[in-house]
């Protein structure tokens, strides 16, 4: 039984072979956090709680003056009864008060895991995989119930959490804040790590010590954002890639979020995560229910690398869905950087022909195929093929591609509308806006109001038609701006601050319907590159365009940072032209191929214009990718040298049975008269003998891991090496 309830002490113990999570209901009322970490056996778990009356920390329990909510490690803290730290939630009642008294009422433990209404969430394929605990707290004066939901998986070091409010009372209540989780750590001697960036520079790693006060990341952009990924980790001071305690939390949500860590004067640390409370509220009517998004909580005793590998497996197997979940993806060529908006059918066919000749399997037609879209100034919303560019329509082009034995894919940006479009002229109130205020454009476009049911229905119908109009095997779902003037013409004043979350619920409904209607289409989500790279989108679309920056050197950092949470199979990763369109840098084709081969390989250039030698090299690399793609996409990742630390980067993927591995080594700037570098590999089998690069030398796994592999002395900038390791039988 992975969830035990010790009624005598009021303790819940959630565990599997690696992890324990303990909660105690103190005085039959207050859910206290006892422990989260490496698996423990417990006898005196409640002894971990010590109470001491502290000045200015009031007690809600007259018989226990030593007790205070202010010092209790809590599972879901409130504000207003003595805990002066950051609360998990805040409600406002009809009389204006924000005081609540939610205390333990009941609990339920069941096998498996129930879906979360309207939101993406992790799932089980069989009830025996996991067990779920729902603790219900009630404020009897308000008639409000709060469900704290925890699931522990048998085979993953993962606990999932979410919360939901249920209103059984009689007066309206405004939810002002509703975080999805809160955990109080009994000390604050941690570093925190998060992934930050901007367009073209996503998910760069930052690691800093915790300090007194609050450290926070968030998005108020209407998307999870390029700026901050909905993920943070706490690491013990000595934790590195292999060793140490690491706690990672990741929100399954694609909109505004907040993650914060508060250190109080007694050196405890409160980690919480959920929908960003800034500019959010939700009117809960009697009979209503509000569900917050789910958080994945990973504990690793094997450092950051261990945490990443757990996230990778879990996201691949229990968040991503659909026919593509467990298979490698076709190698694609996308026309965007080759042509931008300036293409015709002939040009596209030339790219497809050249791609096919080199072994590319899927041709993707990007932006510019519809309306009068000569540039980014018009036509979003008018999803009718431009016959000037494509006289035979999508069907004609798709037929040509398919006859060649390739698949056909299409770019769309459903959530947006150009002011210069028939859709906008017909429905000017269908975009997010505030009456009497400016409608601030970004990339010349406005955001459709997906909080409105009729707008969502319209998009479902429109894109059902588009996807049926030609045989489409792949869709790139783009979203190229963030939200401004967030308001909805369809919502009453007291619900205006619900708009951004309702937008997400609308978006999830649309993509749920379309991915269900078109189960054989491979969907890739995108937001100006990786502006919405999160588990929420991955639930519907099993891969994401990692960044609009295709420069191989910058991509080392972006992909390395992304790998902290996300597996290689979900990272769209393309070889593009030089000088690179984003940074003007020229890197060798082989390095561009190798970097792209550490994710989901694709191409995005005028491949027909490559020299004969370059074409030969591309064909060879494609062949090589076929050999390694199962290992890269589904193997275990070991990061060996960080591009954030210097000029050398290296990481490797090891197949589940440890029979095969692929090592990538990159050097960005060569240094004069360099030292010899010896790289210790990881994740191999000590006893197995590995042959390197087919015909190279043979080494024991222990040799490679303990003594290391000599790296070449490098003279050239932007050098890259791919080593293929195969165990001898
Ligand atoms: C942004 C995407 O990230 C690009 O790859 C491309 O699809 C453009 N949008 C098209 O407008």
XYZ file of C-alpha atoms and ligand atoms in Angstrom:
740
model
C 0.000 0.000 0.000
C 1.793 3.204 -1.046
C -0.496 5.370 1.107
C -0.869 4.464 4.764
C -3.143 6.208 7.224
C -2.164 5.980 10.876
C -5.366 7.083 12.525
C -3.953 7.115 16.054
C -1.329 9.744 15.228
C -3.255 11.293 12.349
C -0.419 10.597 9.913
C -0.521 9.884 6.202
C 2.535 8.224 4.720
C 2.798 8.251 0.939
C 5.689 6.152 -0.291
C 7.220 4.001 -2.941
C 10.582 2.255 -2.891
C 12.495 5.547 -3.243
C 10.387 8.382 -1.816
C 8.368 9.171 1.295
C 5.996 12.057 1.908
C 4.427 12.483 5.349
C 1.547 14.631 6.497
C 0.117 14.900 9.969
C -3.274 16.255 10.929
C -2.353 18.163 14.077
C -5.006 18.366 16.807
C -7.402 16.776 14.327
C -7.491 20.059 12.407
C -4.327 21.308 10.767
C -2.512 19.426 7.974
C 1.175 19.751 8.803
C 4.042 18.857 6.532
C 6.322 16.328 8.223
C 8.651 15.120 5.533
C 9.393 14.751 1.836
C 12.498 12.928 0.672
C 14.267 9.592 0.510
C 12.101 6.644 1.566
C 11.852 6.210 5.343
C 10.281 3.706 7.699
C 8.461 5.496 10.454
C 7.638 4.774 14.035
C 7.659 8.163 15.735
C 7.027 10.417 12.752
C 5.083 12.984 14.755
C 8.115 13.575 16.998
C 9.606 15.596 14.161
C 7.247 18.461 15.035
C 8.492 20.613 17.855
C 6.540 23.531 19.234
C 7.753 26.608 20.993
C 5.802 29.705 21.801
C 7.487 32.580 20.041
C 6.881 36.269 20.528
C 4.331 37.683 18.085
C 3.297 34.201 16.892
C -0.271 33.741 18.164
C -1.880 30.409 18.941
C -5.272 29.339 17.582
C -5.329 26.606 20.257
C -5.960 28.005 23.750
C -4.916 24.701 25.342
C -1.640 24.668 23.421
C 0.011 28.073 23.747
C 3.235 26.693 22.306
C 1.418 25.978 19.052
C 1.172 28.581 16.321
C 0.290 28.406 12.643
C 3.126 30.883 12.241
C 5.711 28.218 13.001
C 3.880 25.069 11.924
C 5.219 23.499 8.720
C 1.996 23.464 6.755
C 0.595 21.614 3.779
C -1.618 24.435 2.537
C -1.222 27.603 4.582
C -3.819 30.266 5.131
C -3.488 33.917 6.134
C -5.272 35.715 8.928
C -5.043 33.304 11.863
C -1.446 33.662 12.806
C 0.670 32.435 9.919
C 2.356 35.589 8.649
C 4.261 33.811 5.899
C 3.077 33.523 2.284
C -0.318 31.816 2.135
C -1.309 29.089 -0.303
C -4.655 30.702 -0.969
C -6.809 33.687 -0.204
C -10.588 33.953 -0.378
C -12.763 37.023 -0.025
C -16.292 36.604 1.227
C -19.358 38.706 0.394
C -18.802 40.857 3.515
C -15.330 41.767 2.304
C -13.484 39.611 4.825
C -10.530 37.461 3.811
C -10.531 35.352 6.967
C -11.136 31.640 6.592
C -10.779 28.679 8.926
C -10.298 25.588 6.850
C -9.771 22.559 9.056
C -9.564 18.826 8.430
C -12.919 17.246 7.726
C -12.309 13.903 6.027
C -10.113 12.060 3.593
C -10.292 9.486 0.868
C -7.633 7.087 -0.415
C -8.106 5.271 -3.685
C -6.190 3.279 -6.284
C -5.163 5.092 -9.444
C -5.779 8.715 -10.263
C -8.758 10.640 -11.568
C -8.482 13.097 -14.474
C -8.637 16.767 -13.620
C -11.633 18.425 -15.193
C -10.712 20.803 -18.021
C -6.976 20.811 -17.341
C -4.024 18.744 -18.534
C -2.673 16.387 -15.884
C -0.583 13.289 -15.435
C -2.446 10.017 -15.743
C -2.262 6.297 -15.065
C -2.720 3.559 -17.624
C -3.585 1.066 -14.957
C -4.997 1.763 -11.527
C -2.283 -0.288 -9.864
C 0.350 2.258 -10.949
C -0.509 4.851 -8.345
C -2.534 5.671 -5.293
C -4.283 8.932 -4.495
C -5.077 10.707 -1.267
C -7.641 13.482 -1.077
C -7.729 15.420 2.179
C -10.792 17.608 2.535
C -10.708 20.698 4.722
C -13.868 22.621 5.466
C -14.699 26.130 6.583
C -18.042 25.429 8.218
C -19.050 29.089 8.455
C -18.642 29.606 4.704
C -19.571 26.119 3.602
C -16.380 25.980 1.555
C -14.533 22.733 1.063
C -10.920 22.465 -0.024
C -9.630 19.241 -1.529
C -5.889 18.649 -1.291
C -5.080 15.928 -3.762
C -1.858 13.870 -3.730
C -0.905 10.976 -5.988
C 2.117 8.790 -5.503
C 3.322 6.619 -8.359
C 4.727 3.167 -7.764
C 7.568 3.385 -10.285
C 8.470 7.066 -10.461
C 10.022 9.312 -7.830
C 7.091 11.591 -8.440
C 4.298 12.919 -6.293
C 1.626 14.985 -7.975
C -0.412 17.583 -6.162
C -3.365 19.768 -6.954
C -6.089 21.550 -5.040
C -9.744 22.315 -5.669
C -12.285 24.511 -3.924
C -15.880 23.347 -3.659
C -18.611 25.723 -2.584
C -21.460 24.183 -0.626
C -22.409 27.411 1.149
C -24.791 30.171 0.224
C -22.754 33.324 -0.418
C -20.527 34.277 -3.317
C -16.803 33.968 -2.644
C -13.921 35.424 -4.621
C -10.826 33.256 -4.872
C -7.975 35.774 -4.880
C -5.187 33.262 -4.778
C -5.045 29.510 -5.210
C -1.614 27.943 -5.425
C -1.415 24.324 -6.485
C 1.080 23.305 -3.832
C 3.001 24.561 -0.847
C 5.743 22.725 1.034
C 7.522 23.946 4.169
C 11.126 22.746 4.388
C 12.472 22.705 7.916
C 15.686 24.491 6.904
C 16.677 26.979 4.250
C 20.171 25.802 3.497
C 19.406 25.284 -0.177
C 20.250 26.717 -3.541
C 17.395 27.268 -5.894
C 17.632 26.686 -9.599
C 15.349 27.999 -12.314
C 15.276 28.471 -16.076
C 15.038 32.010 -17.389
C 15.508 33.768 -20.711
C 13.824 35.678 -23.466
C 12.970 35.160 -27.134
C 15.900 33.447 -28.842
C 17.584 32.708 -25.513
C 15.244 30.433 -23.609
C 15.777 28.336 -20.486
C 19.179 29.457 -19.331
C 20.137 28.027 -15.969
C 20.442 30.135 -12.842
C 21.438 28.697 -9.474
C 21.560 30.909 -6.384
C 21.571 30.436 -2.623
C 18.328 31.080 -0.775
C 18.324 34.192 1.351
C 16.025 35.808 3.888
C 12.809 37.030 2.321
C 11.229 35.945 -0.929
C 12.733 34.672 -4.172
C 10.246 34.372 -6.959
C 9.762 33.704 -10.652
C 6.514 34.268 -12.493
C 4.766 35.031 -15.722
C 1.982 37.568 -16.230
C 2.223 37.334 -20.031
C -0.704 35.008 -20.643
C 1.732 32.210 -21.476
C 4.186 30.236 -19.416
C 6.725 32.399 -21.274
C 10.236 32.611 -22.675
C 11.210 34.548 -19.547
C 10.580 31.917 -16.875
C 9.760 28.271 -17.206
C 7.138 26.943 -14.761
C 9.777 24.956 -12.903
C 12.024 25.452 -9.885
C 14.290 23.176 -7.913
C 15.825 23.288 -4.462
C 19.263 21.716 -4.233
C 21.387 20.843 -1.242
C 24.502 23.020 -1.263
C 26.778 20.218 -2.403
C 24.350 18.820 -4.978
C 25.754 18.426 -8.462
C 24.756 16.402 -11.497
C 25.283 13.086 -9.681
C 24.982 13.681 -5.960
C 22.868 15.411 -3.410
C 19.230 16.044 -2.599
C 17.215 17.836 -5.238
C 13.529 18.746 -5.145
C 12.047 19.816 -8.485
C 8.529 21.115 -9.054
C 6.924 21.691 -12.418
C 3.466 23.079 -13.086
C 1.272 21.445 -15.732
C -0.018 24.760 -16.992
C 0.687 27.042 -19.950
C -0.501 30.401 -18.629
C 0.387 32.890 -15.907
C 2.169 31.193 -13.046
C 4.172 31.978 -9.960
C 6.744 29.984 -8.021
C 8.128 31.453 -4.835
C 10.399 30.506 -1.994
C 10.144 32.335 1.312
C 12.761 32.069 3.996
C 11.564 33.095 7.435
C 13.570 34.226 10.493
C 13.651 30.667 11.834
C 15.360 29.516 8.644
C 12.475 27.528 7.252
C 11.755 27.684 3.541
C 8.279 27.688 2.005
C 8.105 26.625 -1.631
C 4.847 27.259 -3.452
C 3.684 27.153 -7.030
C 0.488 27.740 -8.963
C -1.474 30.209 -11.040
C -0.031 33.706 -10.683
C -2.271 35.477 -8.146
C -1.381 38.818 -9.700
C -4.362 40.069 -11.742
C -6.271 36.867 -10.988
C -9.500 36.211 -9.171
C -12.287 33.717 -9.564
C -15.881 34.165 -8.504
C -17.058 30.997 -6.832
C -20.829 30.820 -6.695
C -22.683 28.475 -4.357
C -22.507 25.024 -5.929
C -19.342 25.985 -7.819
C -16.022 24.160 -8.067
C -12.607 25.577 -8.860
C -9.801 23.291 -9.878
C -6.194 24.482 -9.790
C -3.598 22.985 -12.155
C -1.461 20.053 -11.127
C 2.164 20.186 -9.989
C 4.710 17.428 -10.546
C 7.019 17.087 -7.555
C 10.205 15.119 -8.073
C 12.646 14.173 -5.353
C 16.113 12.945 -6.329
C 18.884 11.693 -4.086
C 21.089 11.494 -7.169
C 21.554 15.156 -7.861
C 20.202 17.250 -10.663
C 20.838 14.520 -13.221
C 18.660 12.105 -11.258
C 15.890 14.687 -11.069
C 16.056 15.358 -14.809
C 15.910 11.670 -15.691
C 12.791 11.249 -13.553
C 11.121 14.254 -15.170
C 12.100 12.970 -18.616
C 10.607 9.519 -18.085
C 7.516 10.826 -16.387
C 6.781 13.535 -18.945
C 7.311 11.050 -21.767
C 5.233 8.279 -20.272
C 2.599 9.852 -18.062
C 2.050 13.381 -19.387
C 2.524 13.101 -23.172
C -0.129 11.053 -24.905
C -1.161 9.758 -28.291
C 0.213 7.553 -31.027
C 3.536 9.394 -31.150
C 4.216 9.084 -27.442
C 6.445 6.048 -27.666
C 7.833 6.347 -31.164
C 10.551 8.481 -32.669
C 9.378 11.327 -34.865
C 9.914 11.838 -38.598
C 12.886 13.973 -39.665
C 11.391 17.139 -41.067
C 12.261 20.016 -43.319
C 10.503 23.312 -42.653
C 10.501 26.127 -45.217
C 10.448 29.069 -42.723
C 14.096 30.136 -42.653
C 14.449 29.054 -46.287
C 11.763 31.347 -47.694
C 9.952 33.213 -44.908
C 6.751 34.504 -46.577
C 8.259 34.564 -50.018
C 7.454 31.229 -51.639
C 5.412 29.601 -54.341
C 4.537 26.011 -55.088
C 7.598 25.519 -57.292
C 9.995 26.705 -54.604
C 8.409 24.486 -51.952
C 8.619 21.492 -54.263
C 12.329 22.163 -54.828
C 12.953 22.113 -51.086
C 10.888 18.955 -50.657
C 12.624 17.224 -53.579
C 16.071 18.008 -52.226
C 15.037 16.971 -48.727
C 13.624 13.682 -49.928
C 16.828 12.900 -51.826
C 18.790 13.233 -48.581
C 16.446 11.104 -46.475
C 14.092 13.692 -44.952
C 10.677 12.244 -44.165
C 8.314 15.157 -43.578
C 7.869 18.482 -45.355
C 6.392 21.316 -43.264
C 4.799 24.363 -44.853
C 5.216 27.245 -42.404
C 3.598 30.691 -42.147
C 2.306 32.525 -45.230
C 0.053 30.001 -47.031
C -3.302 31.668 -46.293
C -5.237 34.914 -46.831
C -3.060 37.698 -48.203
C -0.132 36.909 -45.971
C 2.843 38.505 -47.756
C 4.331 39.519 -44.414
C 3.381 39.476 -40.743
C 0.986 42.415 -41.152
C -2.245 40.677 -42.128
C -4.547 37.690 -42.512
C -4.337 35.791 -39.220
C -7.912 34.605 -38.858
C -8.484 34.118 -42.598
C -7.549 30.468 -42.882
C -8.192 30.137 -46.596
C -5.376 29.025 -48.842
C -3.699 31.725 -50.970
C -4.157 30.399 -54.508
C -1.636 32.872 -55.865
C 1.085 31.050 -53.969
C -0.479 27.611 -54.075
C -2.659 27.323 -57.196
C -3.406 23.674 -56.445
C -4.282 24.379 -52.858
C -2.966 22.554 -49.825
C -4.329 19.334 -51.234
C -2.316 19.723 -54.443
C 0.934 20.357 -52.590
C 0.245 17.646 -50.042
C -0.460 15.150 -52.803
C 2.842 15.967 -54.500
C 4.707 15.522 -51.220
C 2.974 12.290 -50.357
C 3.576 10.851 -53.807
C 7.260 11.353 -53.140
C 6.894 9.170 -50.057
C 7.107 12.068 -47.623
C 4.563 13.280 -45.094
C 2.993 16.723 -45.285
C 2.814 19.143 -42.361
C 1.273 22.568 -41.883
C 1.838 25.644 -39.694
C -1.149 27.384 -38.067
C -1.596 30.150 -35.504
C -5.220 29.726 -34.428
C -5.226 31.882 -31.296
C -4.470 35.138 -33.102
C -6.183 37.644 -35.345
C -4.704 40.382 -37.537
C -6.569 43.688 -37.400
C -6.242 43.509 -41.190
C -8.344 40.361 -41.631
C -11.893 39.511 -42.606
C -12.322 37.785 -39.238
C -11.463 40.949 -37.326
C -13.651 43.117 -39.543
C -16.555 40.757 -38.866
C -15.932 40.220 -35.125
C -13.970 43.140 -33.685
C -15.047 42.141 -30.166
C -13.619 38.640 -30.446
C -10.180 39.714 -29.304
C -9.003 40.341 -25.761
C -9.636 44.014 -25.075
C -10.946 46.558 -22.601
C -13.647 48.915 -23.906
C -12.375 52.445 -24.494
C -8.738 51.368 -24.234
C -6.077 50.943 -26.836
C -5.699 47.457 -28.345
C -1.936 47.137 -28.249
C -0.679 45.114 -31.206
C 2.378 42.907 -31.045
C 3.792 41.501 -34.296
C 0.790 43.364 -35.800
C -1.659 40.970 -34.212
C -4.229 40.717 -31.432
C -5.152 37.746 -29.271
C -8.508 36.060 -29.766
C -10.618 35.865 -26.641
C -10.582 32.156 -25.891
C -12.481 32.732 -22.684
C -15.526 32.953 -25.004
C -17.183 29.682 -25.863
C -18.302 30.780 -29.340
C -14.749 31.823 -30.263
C -13.445 28.418 -29.187
C -16.214 26.629 -31.101
C -15.418 28.699 -34.161
C -11.741 27.726 -33.943
C -12.541 24.050 -33.431
C -14.741 24.067 -36.549
C -12.370 26.162 -38.642
C -9.332 24.022 -37.882
C -11.270 20.798 -38.271
C -11.906 21.975 -41.838
C -8.302 23.059 -42.384
C -6.922 19.745 -41.113
C -9.382 17.836 -43.277
C -8.637 19.898 -46.374
C -5.481 17.978 -47.258
C -3.820 14.879 -45.945
C -1.938 16.444 -43.078
C 0.362 14.355 -40.893
C 1.873 17.107 -38.759
C 0.737 20.476 -37.408
C 2.903 23.219 -35.939
C 0.648 25.191 -33.563
C 2.193 28.632 -33.146
C 1.394 31.595 -30.869
C 3.414 34.720 -31.505
C 2.633 37.309 -28.911
C 1.748 37.756 -25.248
C -1.466 39.204 -23.874
C -2.216 42.866 -23.255
C -5.461 44.618 -22.271
C -6.593 41.339 -20.786
C -10.353 41.648 -20.651
C -13.312 39.919 -22.220
C -16.401 41.490 -23.774
C -18.338 38.414 -22.666
C -17.574 38.531 -18.941
C -19.246 40.690 -16.264
C -17.087 43.176 -14.296
C -16.644 40.856 -11.318
C -15.233 38.151 -13.594
C -12.800 40.242 -15.668
C -9.819 38.959 -13.689
C -10.790 35.414 -14.683
C -10.054 36.140 -18.333
C -6.475 34.888 -18.504
C -7.272 31.582 -16.790
C -10.490 31.148 -18.771
C -8.391 31.698 -21.902
C -6.240 28.722 -20.894
C -9.303 26.586 -20.218
C -10.637 27.568 -23.662
C -7.317 26.788 -25.315
C -7.136 23.401 -23.607
C -10.690 22.614 -24.769
C -9.767 23.479 -28.366
C -6.565 21.471 -28.467
C -8.200 18.593 -26.636
C -10.944 18.409 -29.262
C -8.633 18.781 -32.239
C -6.022 16.306 -31.022
C -8.831 13.851 -30.276
C -10.377 14.384 -33.725
C -7.023 13.996 -35.465
C -5.220 11.338 -33.442
C -2.796 10.531 -36.260
C -1.528 14.076 -36.661
C 1.757 14.788 -34.895
C 1.290 18.178 -33.207
C 4.221 20.417 -32.280
C 3.501 23.457 -30.161
C 5.416 26.677 -30.560
C 5.334 30.212 -29.293
C 7.925 32.265 -31.122
C 10.150 29.278 -30.411
C 10.001 28.170 -26.797
C 7.651 30.746 -25.269
C 5.179 28.095 -24.155
C 7.436 25.132 -23.534
C 5.644 23.515 -20.616
C 4.061 20.243 -19.475
C 0.575 21.663 -20.132
C 1.160 21.915 -23.874
C 3.046 18.603 -23.885
C -0.079 16.847 -22.622
C -1.754 17.682 -25.940
C 1.229 18.027 -28.267
C 4.168 15.675 -27.698
C 6.848 18.018 -28.986
C 7.684 21.732 -28.828
C 9.745 24.036 -31.033
C 12.596 24.748 -28.650
C 13.665 28.195 -29.840
C 13.602 30.462 -32.873
C 17.323 30.691 -32.367
C 18.824 27.966 -34.547
C 22.478 28.941 -34.055
C 24.308 25.789 -32.990
C 26.421 27.536 -30.339
C 23.464 29.246 -28.644
C 21.431 26.077 -28.969
C 23.977 24.242 -26.805
C 22.893 26.378 -23.882
C 19.209 26.410 -24.774
C 19.008 22.643 -25.192
C 21.177 21.926 -22.166
C 18.976 24.215 -20.050
C 15.814 22.707 -21.498
C 17.108 19.221 -20.631
C 16.958 20.094 -16.941
C 13.249 19.235 -17.136
C 12.365 18.100 -20.639
C 13.452 14.985 -22.576
C 15.184 15.175 -25.954
C 12.219 13.638 -27.769
C 10.066 16.702 -27.104
C 12.676 19.237 -28.312
C 12.285 20.393 -31.913
C 15.807 20.993 -33.099
C 16.717 22.143 -36.630
C 19.790 22.539 -38.791
C 19.703 25.984 -40.398
C 21.727 28.101 -42.782
C 24.884 30.144 -42.119
C 25.531 32.900 -41.356
C 22.863 32.150 -38.798
C 19.752 34.338 -39.162
C 19.521 35.180 -35.461
C 23.122 35.834 -34.456
C 25.026 36.045 -37.756
C 27.455 33.304 -36.707
C 28.949 30.749 -39.043
C 29.356 27.277 -37.603
C 30.340 24.128 -39.495
C 27.524 22.021 -40.915
C 28.635 18.990 -38.955
C 28.282 20.839 -35.655
C 24.869 22.152 -36.676
C 23.836 18.572 -37.445
C 25.230 17.187 -34.206
C 23.529 19.819 -32.053
C 20.210 19.191 -33.804
C 20.701 15.445 -33.397
C 20.596 15.826 -29.609
C 16.858 16.490 -29.971
C 14.186 15.849 -32.547
C 16.135 16.346 -35.765
C 14.828 18.695 -38.433
C 16.125 21.043 -41.133
C 15.165 24.604 -41.922
C 17.168 25.970 -44.841
C 17.380 26.016 -48.621
C 18.578 22.475 -48.665
C 18.395 22.439 -52.471
C 21.120 25.108 -52.532
C 23.693 23.142 -50.503
C 26.912 22.100 -52.245
C 27.373 18.480 -53.271
C 29.699 17.836 -50.335
C 27.309 19.368 -47.848
C 24.445 17.317 -49.239
C 26.553 14.216 -48.793
C 27.303 15.193 -45.212
C 23.626 15.815 -44.455
C 22.674 12.421 -45.901
C 25.344 10.741 -43.746
C 24.182 12.530 -40.607
C 20.588 11.553 -41.293
C 21.700 7.933 -41.562
C 23.607 8.340 -38.316
C 20.565 9.866 -36.640
C 18.465 6.845 -37.565
C 21.030 4.713 -35.794
C 20.992 6.766 -32.586
C 17.504 8.296 -32.413
C 15.953 5.623 -30.132
C 18.798 6.169 -27.654
C 18.616 9.968 -27.816
C 14.831 10.122 -27.618
C 14.165 7.390 -25.059
C 17.499 6.787 -23.316
C 18.744 8.210 -20.025
C 20.502 11.552 -20.249
C 23.765 12.216 -18.412
C 25.081 15.776 -18.574
C 28.875 15.764 -18.363
C 30.159 19.258 -19.220
C 28.023 22.355 -19.101
C 28.069 25.000 -21.845
C 27.333 27.507 -19.076
C 30.695 26.706 -17.462
C 33.070 27.240 -20.374
C 33.855 26.338 -23.954
C 33.374 22.580 -23.607
C 30.007 20.845 -23.532
C 29.308 17.156 -23.368
C 26.357 14.963 -22.630
C 25.393 11.403 -23.332
C 22.327 9.219 -23.690
C 22.287 5.595 -22.541
C 19.719 3.031 -23.648
C 17.559 1.557 -20.916
C 19.379 -1.798 -21.020
C 22.747 0.041 -21.039
C 23.664 -1.806 -24.204
C 24.100 1.335 -26.313
C 25.061 4.926 -25.696
C 25.738 8.107 -27.635
C 28.145 10.766 -26.443
C 28.251 14.287 -27.862
C 31.212 16.561 -27.238
C 31.328 20.171 -28.438
C 33.961 22.856 -28.221
C 32.859 26.362 -29.067
C 36.143 28.350 -28.944
C 39.436 26.516 -29.273
C 42.151 27.597 -26.870
C 45.874 27.790 -27.619
C 48.092 24.999 -26.350
C 45.172 23.412 -24.440
C 45.383 20.851 -21.639
C 44.498 17.212 -22.196
C 40.904 16.592 -21.237
C 39.744 13.275 -19.934
C 35.989 12.845 -19.716
C 34.423 10.423 -17.262
C 31.333 8.879 -18.826
C 28.293 7.915 -16.803
C 25.317 5.604 -16.797
C 27.132 2.648 -18.386
C 27.364 -0.889 -17.079
C 30.658 -1.385 -15.222
C 31.000 -4.939 -16.475
C 30.100 -4.452 -20.107
C 32.709 -3.911 -22.788
C 31.791 -1.068 -25.101
C 33.072 -0.653 -28.613
C 33.369 2.986 -29.599
C 32.498 4.125 -33.098
C 32.281 0.709 -34.610
C 35.814 -0.498 -35.088
C 37.360 1.925 -32.658
C 38.670 0.768 -29.320
C 36.908 -1.409 -26.750
C 36.622 -0.362 -23.088
C 34.955 -1.667 -19.975
C 32.127 0.539 -18.734
C 34.047 0.970 -15.485
C 37.109 2.119 -17.421
C 35.110 4.774 -19.237
C 33.352 5.880 -16.076
C 36.261 5.820 -13.641
C 39.332 6.462 -15.781
C 37.584 8.387 -18.504
C 37.893 8.847 -22.220
C 40.615 11.021 -23.697
C 39.104 13.873 -25.651
C 40.831 15.124 -28.781
C 43.073 18.178 -28.709
C 41.086 20.686 -30.701
C 42.399 23.411 -32.960
C 39.193 24.680 -34.516
C 36.350 26.716 -33.117
C 32.926 25.071 -33.146
C 34.142 21.499 -33.202
C 31.852 18.616 -32.465
C 32.195 14.885 -31.955
C 29.660 12.107 -31.816
C 30.725 8.820 -30.224
C 28.546 5.766 -30.634
C 29.058 3.104 -27.989
C 27.785 -0.434 -28.322
C 28.280 -3.201 -25.788
C 29.843 -6.357 -27.170
C 27.630 -9.397 -26.610
C 7.461 31.811 -34.936
C 7.995 30.418 -35.015
O 8.735 30.106 -33.890
C 8.794 30.274 -36.291
O 9.394 29.017 -36.352
C 7.884 30.500 -37.455
O 6.914 29.496 -37.496
C 7.229 31.882 -37.348
N 6.614 32.070 -36.063
C 6.209 32.065 -38.418
O 5.500 33.220 -38.276
